[in-house]
């Protein structure tokens, strides 16, 4: 069902519907009512791209994508569906899968550093106002000038305390740094810590290379982010992480035009 240039998505009356690998770098949308097969469609796409050697990243909101790692089981409904399409040689197979979890419970701990996140996304995550956002930018600038890495929230808190204690010396370069504004930011840090920010920010930080590799047989590795607990505890961290990951892809990957197949396929389940 996979010939290197395309793979079978579905079909009816013996005719197949195929996905061209070269068209995998387009944006796509899978829609439908509950129970019509949106998640199964995502699984078929992810499995097929993996078999073509393309790494896949997907955020698993409901926890129903994890079965992609294990072979399926025969079922009359599956046999009935296969009979309607040209699916010769179909076999149940597991797929190379790596599980990620911000909290480190259902997968490898997923981390990024405060410096990697940057002042803009961090200010948005913490819902800072314009004045507080300016102080956050100043905080990152000072850390950069001093050659200091902001790895976790403790580092950020220490830098903010330094700014408050040395506000008079910093005023000439960075403007007024009021204790009230710094205090407001530190209170928002407390909220962020309670939502899981204390475990999300730290080392070792996730690198794009961690998501873009193949196994020993040449299949693309499927990276699944367990987002069920994260969405329940802090949907803002979930949304900010995905936005950060997309920005990293945009900044780091070169423009390659239209290759024969994608370098990485990115799925948002329950978007």
C-alpha positions as YAML, in Angstrom:
chain: A
units: angstrom
residues:
- id: 1
  name: UNK
  ca: [0.00, 0.00, 0.00]
- id: 2
  name: UNK
  ca: [3.12, 2.21, 0.01]
- id: 3
  name: UNK
  ca: [5.28, 2.55, -3.10]
- id: 4
  name: UNK
  ca: [7.67, 5.30, -2.03]
- id: 5
  name: UNK
  ca: [5.78, 8.07, -3.80]
- id: 6
  name: UNK
  ca: [2.29, 7.61, -2.38]
- id: 7
  name: UNK
  ca: [0.32, 5.60, 0.15]
- id: 8
  name: UNK
  ca: [-3.25, 4.36, 0.45]
- id: 9
  name: UNK
  ca: [-5.59, 6.46, 2.58]
- id: 10
  name: UNK
  ca: [-8.86, 4.67, 1.90]
- id: 11
  name: UNK
  ca: [-11.22, 3.78, -0.87]
- id: 12
  name: UNK
  ca: [-14.54, 2.30, -1.96]
- id: 13
  name: UNK
  ca: [-15.80, -0.08, -4.63]
- id: 14
  name: UNK
  ca: [-12.27, -1.35, -5.16]
- id: 15
  name: UNK
  ca: [-10.86, 2.08, -6.01]
- id: 16
  name: UNK
  ca: [-8.21, 3.60, -3.77]
- id: 17
  name: UNK
  ca: [-7.67, 7.13, -2.51]
- id: 18
  name: UNK
  ca: [-3.96, 7.92, -2.23]
- id: 19
  name: UNK
  ca: [-1.83, 10.54, -0.53]
- id: 20
  name: UNK
  ca: [1.13, 11.71, -2.59]
- id: 21
  name: UNK
  ca: [4.27, 12.00, -0.48]
- id: 22
  name: UNK
  ca: [5.30, 15.18, -2.31]
- id: 23
  name: UNK
  ca: [2.06, 16.82, -1.21]
- id: 24
  name: UNK
  ca: [2.77, 16.07, 2.45]
- id: 25
  name: UNK
  ca: [4.29, 19.51, 2.97]
- id: 26
  name: UNK
  ca: [0.87, 21.15, 2.54]
- id: 27
  name: UNK
  ca: [-1.41, 22.12, 5.40]
- id: 28
  name: UNK
  ca: [-4.32, 19.71, 5.86]
- id: 29
  name: UNK
  ca: [-7.48, 19.60, 7.95]
- id: 30
  name: UNK
  ca: [-9.41, 16.50, 9.03]
- id: 31
  name: UNK
  ca: [-12.97, 17.27, 10.12]
- id: 32
  name: UNK
  ca: [-16.11, 15.33, 10.96]
- id: 33
  name: UNK
  ca: [-18.64, 14.53, 13.65]
- id: 34
  name: UNK
  ca: [-17.79, 12.46, 16.71]
- id: 35
  name: UNK
  ca: [-17.12, 8.84, 15.80]
- id: 36
  name: UNK
  ca: [-16.56, 9.38, 12.09]
- id: 37
  name: UNK
  ca: [-12.87, 8.45, 12.18]
- id: 38
  name: UNK
  ca: [-10.84, 11.66, 12.51]
- id: 39
  name: UNK
  ca: [-8.31, 10.14, 14.91]
- id: 40
  name: UNK
  ca: [-8.09, 6.92, 12.87]
- id: 41
  name: UNK
  ca: [-7.38, 9.02, 9.78]
- id: 42
  name: UNK
  ca: [-4.58, 10.74, 11.70]
- id: 43
  name: UNK
  ca: [-3.20, 7.35, 12.73]
- id: 44
  name: UNK
  ca: [-3.23, 6.08, 9.15]
- id: 45
  name: UNK
  ca: [-1.40, 9.20, 7.98]
- id: 46
  name: UNK
  ca: [1.16, 8.99, 10.79]
- id: 47
  name: UNK
  ca: [1.81, 5.26, 10.25]
- id: 48
  name: UNK
  ca: [2.15, 5.67, 6.50]
- id: 49
  name: UNK
  ca: [4.54, 8.61, 6.71]
- id: 50
  name: UNK
  ca: [6.58, 6.66, 9.27]
- id: 51
  name: UNK
  ca: [6.87, 3.70, 6.89]
- id: 52
  name: UNK
  ca: [8.13, 6.09, 4.21]
- id: 53
  name: UNK
  ca: [10.93, 7.20, 6.54]
- id: 54
  name: UNK
  ca: [9.35, 10.50, 7.58]
- id: 55
  name: UNK
  ca: [9.43, 11.41, 11.31]
- id: 56
  name: UNK
  ca: [6.09, 12.42, 12.82]
- id: 57
  name: UNK
  ca: [5.15, 14.56, 15.82]
- id: 58
  name: UNK
  ca: [1.62, 14.47, 17.25]
- id: 59
  name: UNK
  ca: [0.02, 15.85, 20.39]
- id: 60
  name: UNK
  ca: [-2.25, 13.21, 21.95]
- id: 61
  name: UNK
  ca: [-5.06, 15.06, 23.71]
- id: 62
  name: UNK
  ca: [-7.33, 12.13, 24.62]
- id: 63
  name: UNK
  ca: [-4.75, 9.38, 24.97]
- id: 64
  name: UNK
  ca: [-6.11, 7.35, 22.06]
- id: 65
  name: UNK
  ca: [-3.09, 7.70, 19.77]
- id: 66
  name: UNK
  ca: [-0.72, 5.64, 21.90]
- id: 67
  name: UNK
  ca: [-1.99, 2.39, 20.36]
- id: 68
  name: UNK
  ca: [-0.04, 3.30, 17.24]
- id: 69
  name: UNK
  ca: [3.01, 1.71, 18.87]
- id: 70
  name: UNK
  ca: [1.48, -1.80, 19.00]
- id: 71
  name: UNK
  ca: [0.08, -4.05, 16.25]
- id: 72
  name: UNK
  ca: [-3.69, -3.99, 15.87]
- id: 73
  name: UNK
  ca: [-6.04, -6.95, 16.26]
- id: 74
  name: UNK
  ca: [-8.27, -8.50, 13.59]
- id: 75
  name: UNK
  ca: [-11.89, -7.39, 13.66]
- id: 76
  name: UNK
  ca: [-14.84, -8.07, 11.32]
- id: 77
  name: UNK
  ca: [-15.36, -4.34, 10.76]
- id: 78
  name: UNK
  ca: [-11.75, -3.98, 9.65]
- id: 79
  name: UNK
  ca: [-12.10, -6.90, 7.25]
- id: 80
  name: UNK
  ca: [-15.30, -5.39, 5.89]
- id: 81
  name: UNK
  ca: [-13.56, -2.07, 5.26]
- id: 82
  name: UNK
  ca: [-10.48, -3.64, 3.68]
- id: 83
  name: UNK
  ca: [-12.67, -5.50, 1.21]
- id: 84
  name: UNK
  ca: [-13.80, -2.16, -0.24]
- id: 85
  name: UNK
  ca: [-10.32, -0.94, -1.19]
- id: 86
  name: UNK
  ca: [-7.19, -2.26, -2.92]
- id: 87
  name: UNK
  ca: [-5.39, -3.25, 0.28]
- id: 88
  name: UNK
  ca: [-3.41, -6.28, -0.81]
- id: 89
  name: UNK
  ca: [-0.69, -7.30, 1.61]
- id: 90
  name: UNK
  ca: [-2.27, -5.54, 4.58]
- id: 91
  name: UNK
  ca: [-0.77, -6.62, 7.91]
- id: 92
  name: UNK
  ca: [-1.07, -5.38, 11.48]
- id: 93
  name: UNK
  ca: [2.20, -3.80, 12.57]
- id: 94
  name: UNK
  ca: [3.49, -1.65, 15.38]
- id: 95
  name: UNK
  ca: [5.34, 1.57, 14.69]
- id: 96
  name: UNK
  ca: [8.53, 3.06, 16.18]
- id: 97
  name: UNK
  ca: [7.18, 5.45, 18.80]
- id: 98
  name: UNK
  ca: [8.67, 7.72, 21.45]
- id: 99
  name: UNK
  ca: [6.39, 9.01, 24.18]
- id: 100
  name: UNK
  ca: [6.87, 12.47, 25.68]
- id: 101
  name: UNK
  ca: [5.27, 13.94, 28.78]
- id: 102
  name: UNK
  ca: [5.94, 17.33, 30.38]
- id: 103
  name: UNK
  ca: [5.44, 15.77, 33.82]
- id: 104
  name: UNK
  ca: [7.60, 12.71, 33.03]
- id: 105
  name: UNK
  ca: [4.85, 10.25, 34.01]
- id: 106
  name: UNK
  ca: [3.70, 8.76, 30.70]
- id: 107
  name: UNK
  ca: [6.85, 9.33, 28.70]
- id: 108
  name: UNK
  ca: [10.23, 10.98, 28.51]
- id: 109
  name: UNK
  ca: [10.30, 14.33, 30.35]
- id: 110
  name: UNK
  ca: [9.83, 17.16, 27.88]
- id: 111
  name: UNK
  ca: [11.78, 20.27, 28.80]
- id: 112
  name: UNK
  ca: [12.80, 23.60, 27.38]
- id: 113
  name: UNK
  ca: [14.78, 26.39, 28.98]
- id: 114
  name: UNK
  ca: [13.53, 29.86, 29.81]
- id: 115
  name: UNK
  ca: [16.16, 31.29, 27.44]
- id: 116
  name: UNK
  ca: [14.91, 29.09, 24.59]
- id: 117
  name: UNK
  ca: [11.31, 30.17, 25.15]
- id: 118
  name: UNK
  ca: [12.24, 33.86, 24.94]
- id: 119
  name: UNK
  ca: [10.66, 36.96, 26.48]
- id: 120
  name: UNK
  ca: [7.75, 37.34, 24.06]
- id: 121
  name: UNK
  ca: [6.25, 33.86, 24.44]
- id: 122
  name: UNK
  ca: [6.99, 33.84, 28.16]
- id: 123
  name: UNK
  ca: [5.26, 37.19, 28.65]
- id: 124
  name: UNK
  ca: [2.27, 35.93, 26.69]
- id: 125
  name: UNK
  ca: [2.15, 32.75, 28.75]
- id: 126
  name: UNK
  ca: [2.21, 34.76, 31.99]
- id: 127
  name: UNK
  ca: [-0.30, 37.34, 30.69]
- id: 128
  name: UNK
  ca: [1.98, 40.26, 31.49]
- id: 129
  name: UNK
  ca: [0.97, 43.82, 30.65]
- id: 130
  name: UNK
  ca: [3.05, 46.16, 28.48]
- id: 131
  name: UNK
  ca: [5.17, 47.50, 31.35]
- id: 132
  name: UNK
  ca: [5.84, 44.04, 32.76]
- id: 133
  name: UNK
  ca: [6.68, 42.72, 29.30]
- id: 134
  name: UNK
  ca: [9.24, 45.50, 28.91]
- id: 135
  name: UNK
  ca: [10.86, 44.45, 32.19]
- id: 136
  name: UNK
  ca: [10.93, 40.84, 30.97]
- id: 137
  name: UNK
  ca: [12.76, 41.93, 27.80]
- id: 138
  name: UNK
  ca: [15.22, 43.89, 29.94]
- id: 139
  name: UNK
  ca: [15.74, 40.79, 32.09]
- id: 140
  name: UNK
  ca: [16.68, 38.72, 29.05]
- id: 141
  name: UNK
  ca: [18.93, 41.50, 27.71]
- id: 142
  name: UNK
  ca: [20.85, 41.76, 30.99]
- id: 143
  name: UNK
  ca: [21.26, 37.98, 31.17]
- id: 144
  name: UNK
  ca: [22.53, 37.95, 27.58]
- id: 145
  name: UNK
  ca: [25.01, 40.77, 28.21]
- id: 146
  name: UNK
  ca: [26.30, 39.00, 31.31]
- id: 147
  name: UNK
  ca: [26.56, 35.66, 29.52]
- id: 148
  name: UNK
  ca: [24.02, 34.06, 31.86]
- id: 149
  name: UNK
  ca: [21.67, 31.29, 30.76]
- id: 150
  name: UNK
  ca: [18.15, 31.35, 32.15]
- id: 151
  name: UNK
  ca: [17.51, 27.63, 32.42]
- id: 152
  name: UNK
  ca: [14.57, 27.37, 34.80]
- id: 153
  name: UNK
  ca: [12.16, 29.55, 36.75]
- id: 154
  name: UNK
  ca: [14.58, 29.77, 39.66]
- id: 155
  name: UNK
  ca: [17.11, 31.45, 37.39]
- id: 156
  name: UNK
  ca: [14.45, 33.86, 36.14]
- id: 157
  name: UNK
  ca: [13.34, 34.68, 39.67]
- id: 158
  name: UNK
  ca: [16.95, 35.34, 40.72]
- id: 159
  name: UNK
  ca: [17.48, 37.68, 37.77]
- id: 160
  name: UNK
  ca: [14.30, 39.60, 38.58]
- id: 161
  name: UNK
  ca: [15.43, 39.97, 42.19]
- id: 162
  name: UNK
  ca: [18.78, 41.30, 40.96]
- id: 163
  name: UNK
  ca: [16.99, 43.86, 38.80]
- id: 164
  name: UNK
  ca: [14.82, 45.02, 41.70]
- id: 165
  name: UNK
  ca: [17.84, 45.39, 43.98]
- id: 166
  name: UNK
  ca: [19.83, 47.31, 41.36]
- id: 167
  name: UNK
  ca: [16.99, 49.30, 39.80]
- id: 168
  name: UNK
  ca: [18.72, 52.66, 40.29]
- id: 169
  name: UNK
  ca: [21.87, 51.53, 38.45]
- id: 170
  name: UNK
  ca: [19.85, 49.96, 35.64]
- id: 171
  name: UNK
  ca: [17.47, 52.89, 35.17]
- id: 172
  name: UNK
  ca: [19.80, 54.78, 32.84]
- id: 173
  name: UNK
  ca: [19.85, 51.92, 30.32]
- id: 174
  name: UNK
  ca: [16.52, 50.15, 30.78]
- id: 175
  name: UNK
  ca: [14.24, 52.84, 32.19]
- id: 176
  name: UNK
  ca: [12.26, 52.68, 35.39]
- id: 177
  name: UNK
  ca: [12.12, 49.22, 36.95]
- id: 178
  name: UNK
  ca: [9.55, 49.55, 39.70]
- id: 179
  name: UNK
  ca: [9.44, 47.06, 42.59]
- id: 180
  name: UNK
  ca: [5.68, 46.79, 42.08]
- id: 181
  name: UNK
  ca: [6.08, 45.59, 38.48]
- id: 182
  name: UNK
  ca: [8.81, 43.13, 39.41]
- id: 183
  name: UNK
  ca: [6.65, 41.87, 42.28]
- id: 184
  name: UNK
  ca: [3.71, 41.35, 39.91]
- id: 185
  name: UNK
  ca: [5.90, 39.28, 37.58]
- id: 186
  name: UNK
  ca: [7.13, 37.17, 40.47]
- id: 187
  name: UNK
  ca: [3.55, 36.50, 41.56]
- id: 188
  name: UNK
  ca: [2.78, 35.31, 38.04]
- id: 189
  name: UNK
  ca: [5.78, 33.01, 38.31]
- id: 190
  name: UNK
  ca: [4.14, 31.40, 41.33]
- id: 191
  name: UNK
  ca: [1.02, 30.72, 39.26]
- id: 192
  name: UNK
  ca: [3.13, 29.33, 36.43]
- id: 193
  name: UNK
  ca: [4.97, 27.01, 38.82]
- id: 194
  name: UNK
  ca: [1.69, 25.62, 40.13]
- id: 195
  name: UNK
  ca: [0.54, 24.92, 36.58]
- id: 196
  name: UNK
  ca: [3.60, 22.80, 35.84]
- id: 197
  name: UNK
  ca: [6.09, 25.42, 34.75]
- id: 198
  name: UNK
  ca: [8.54, 24.29, 37.42]
- id: 199
  name: UNK
  ca: [8.98, 20.94, 35.62]
- id: 200
  name: UNK
  ca: [8.52, 22.22, 32.06]
- id: 201
  name: UNK
  ca: [11.36, 24.74, 32.22]
- id: 202
  name: UNK
  ca: [14.76, 23.18, 32.76]
- id: 203
  name: UNK
  ca: [17.45, 20.96, 31.33]
- id: 204
  name: UNK
  ca: [17.99, 18.97, 29.21]
- id: 205
  name: UNK
  ca: [16.05, 21.09, 26.73]
- id: 206
  name: UNK
  ca: [14.27, 19.50, 23.79]
- id: 207
  name: UNK
  ca: [16.10, 19.85, 20.47]
- id: 208
  name: UNK
  ca: [14.51, 19.49, 17.04]
- id: 209
  name: UNK
  ca: [16.90, 16.63, 16.33]
- id: 210
  name: UNK
  ca: [15.13, 14.68, 19.09]
- id: 211
  name: UNK
  ca: [11.99, 14.67, 16.93]
- id: 212
  name: UNK
  ca: [13.57, 14.17, 13.52]
- id: 213
  name: UNK
  ca: [15.16, 10.75, 13.35]
- id: 214
  name: UNK
  ca: [14.52, 7.26, 12.01]
- id: 215
  name: UNK
  ca: [14.92, 3.82, 13.54]
- id: 216
  name: UNK
  ca: [17.41, 1.16, 12.43]
- id: 217
  name: UNK
  ca: [15.06, -0.07, 9.70]
- id: 218
  name: UNK
  ca: [14.70, 3.40, 8.18]
- id: 219
  name: UNK
  ca: [11.21, 4.11, 9.48]
- id: 220
  name: UNK
  ca: [10.42, 7.57, 10.76]
- id: 221
  name: UNK
  ca: [10.01, 7.70, 14.53]
- id: 222
  name: UNK
  ca: [6.59, 8.86, 15.73]
- id: 223
  name: UNK
  ca: [6.89, 11.25, 18.69]
- id: 224
  name: UNK
  ca: [3.72, 11.40, 20.79]
- id: 225
  name: UNK
  ca: [3.20, 14.14, 23.36]
- id: 226
  name: UNK
  ca: [0.86, 13.04, 26.16]
- id: 227
  name: UNK
  ca: [-1.17, 16.24, 26.39]
- id: 228
  name: UNK
  ca: [-4.16, 14.95, 28.37]
- id: 229
  name: UNK
  ca: [-2.83, 15.92, 31.79]
- id: 230
  name: UNK
  ca: [-1.17, 19.05, 30.45]
- id: 231
  name: UNK
  ca: [-4.42, 20.31, 28.92]
- id: 232
  name: UNK
  ca: [-6.28, 19.69, 32.17]
- id: 233
  name: UNK
  ca: [-3.64, 21.39, 34.32]
- id: 234
  name: UNK
  ca: [-2.36, 24.16, 32.08]
- id: 235
  name: UNK
  ca: [-3.76, 24.59, 28.57]
- id: 236
  name: UNK
  ca: [-1.69, 27.77, 28.22]
- id: 237
  name: UNK
  ca: [1.58, 25.87, 28.65]
- id: 238
  name: UNK
  ca: [0.38, 23.35, 26.05]
- id: 239
  name: UNK
  ca: [-0.52, 26.07, 23.53]
- id: 240
  name: UNK
  ca: [2.67, 28.05, 24.20]
- id: 241
  name: UNK
  ca: [4.83, 24.95, 23.79]
- id: 242
  name: UNK
  ca: [3.30, 24.12, 20.41]
- id: 243
  name: UNK
  ca: [3.75, 27.73, 19.29]
- id: 244
  name: UNK
  ca: [7.37, 27.65, 20.45]
- id: 245
  name: UNK
  ca: [7.98, 24.37, 18.62]
- id: 246
  name: UNK
  ca: [6.53, 25.78, 15.39]
- id: 247
  name: UNK
  ca: [8.69, 28.89, 15.73]
- id: 248
  name: UNK
  ca: [11.79, 26.70, 16.23]
- id: 249
  name: UNK
  ca: [10.94, 24.74, 13.09]
- id: 250
  name: UNK
  ca: [10.56, 27.99, 11.15]
- id: 251
  name: UNK
  ca: [13.84, 29.43, 12.47]
- id: 252
  name: UNK
  ca: [16.07, 26.36, 12.24]
- id: 253
  name: UNK
  ca: [14.95, 24.39, 9.20]
- id: 254
  name: UNK
  ca: [16.15, 25.65, 5.81]
- id: 255
  name: UNK
  ca: [13.79, 26.53, 2.98]
- id: 256
  name: UNK
  ca: [13.88, 23.54, 0.64]
- id: 257
  name: UNK
  ca: [10.96, 24.18, -1.70]
- id: 258
  name: UNK
  ca: [8.96, 21.06, -2.62]
- id: 259
  name: UNK
  ca: [10.95, 17.92, -1.75]
- id: 260
  name: UNK
  ca: [9.85, 14.39, -2.64]
- id: 261
  name: UNK
  ca: [8.66, 13.92, 0.94]
- id: 262
  name: UNK
  ca: [8.47, 16.05, 4.10]
- id: 263
  name: UNK
  ca: [11.30, 16.27, 6.65]
- id: 264
  name: UNK
  ca: [8.79, 16.15, 9.52]
- id: 265
  name: UNK
  ca: [5.01, 15.81, 9.72]
- id: 266
  name: UNK
  ca: [3.28, 17.74, 12.51]
- id: 267
  name: UNK
  ca: [-0.22, 16.82, 13.74]
- id: 268
  name: UNK
  ca: [-2.50, 18.78, 16.07]
- id: 269
  name: UNK
  ca: [-5.16, 16.36, 17.32]
- id: 270
  name: UNK
  ca: [-8.35, 17.98, 18.65]
- id: 271
  name: UNK
  ca: [-7.15, 21.37, 17.37]
...
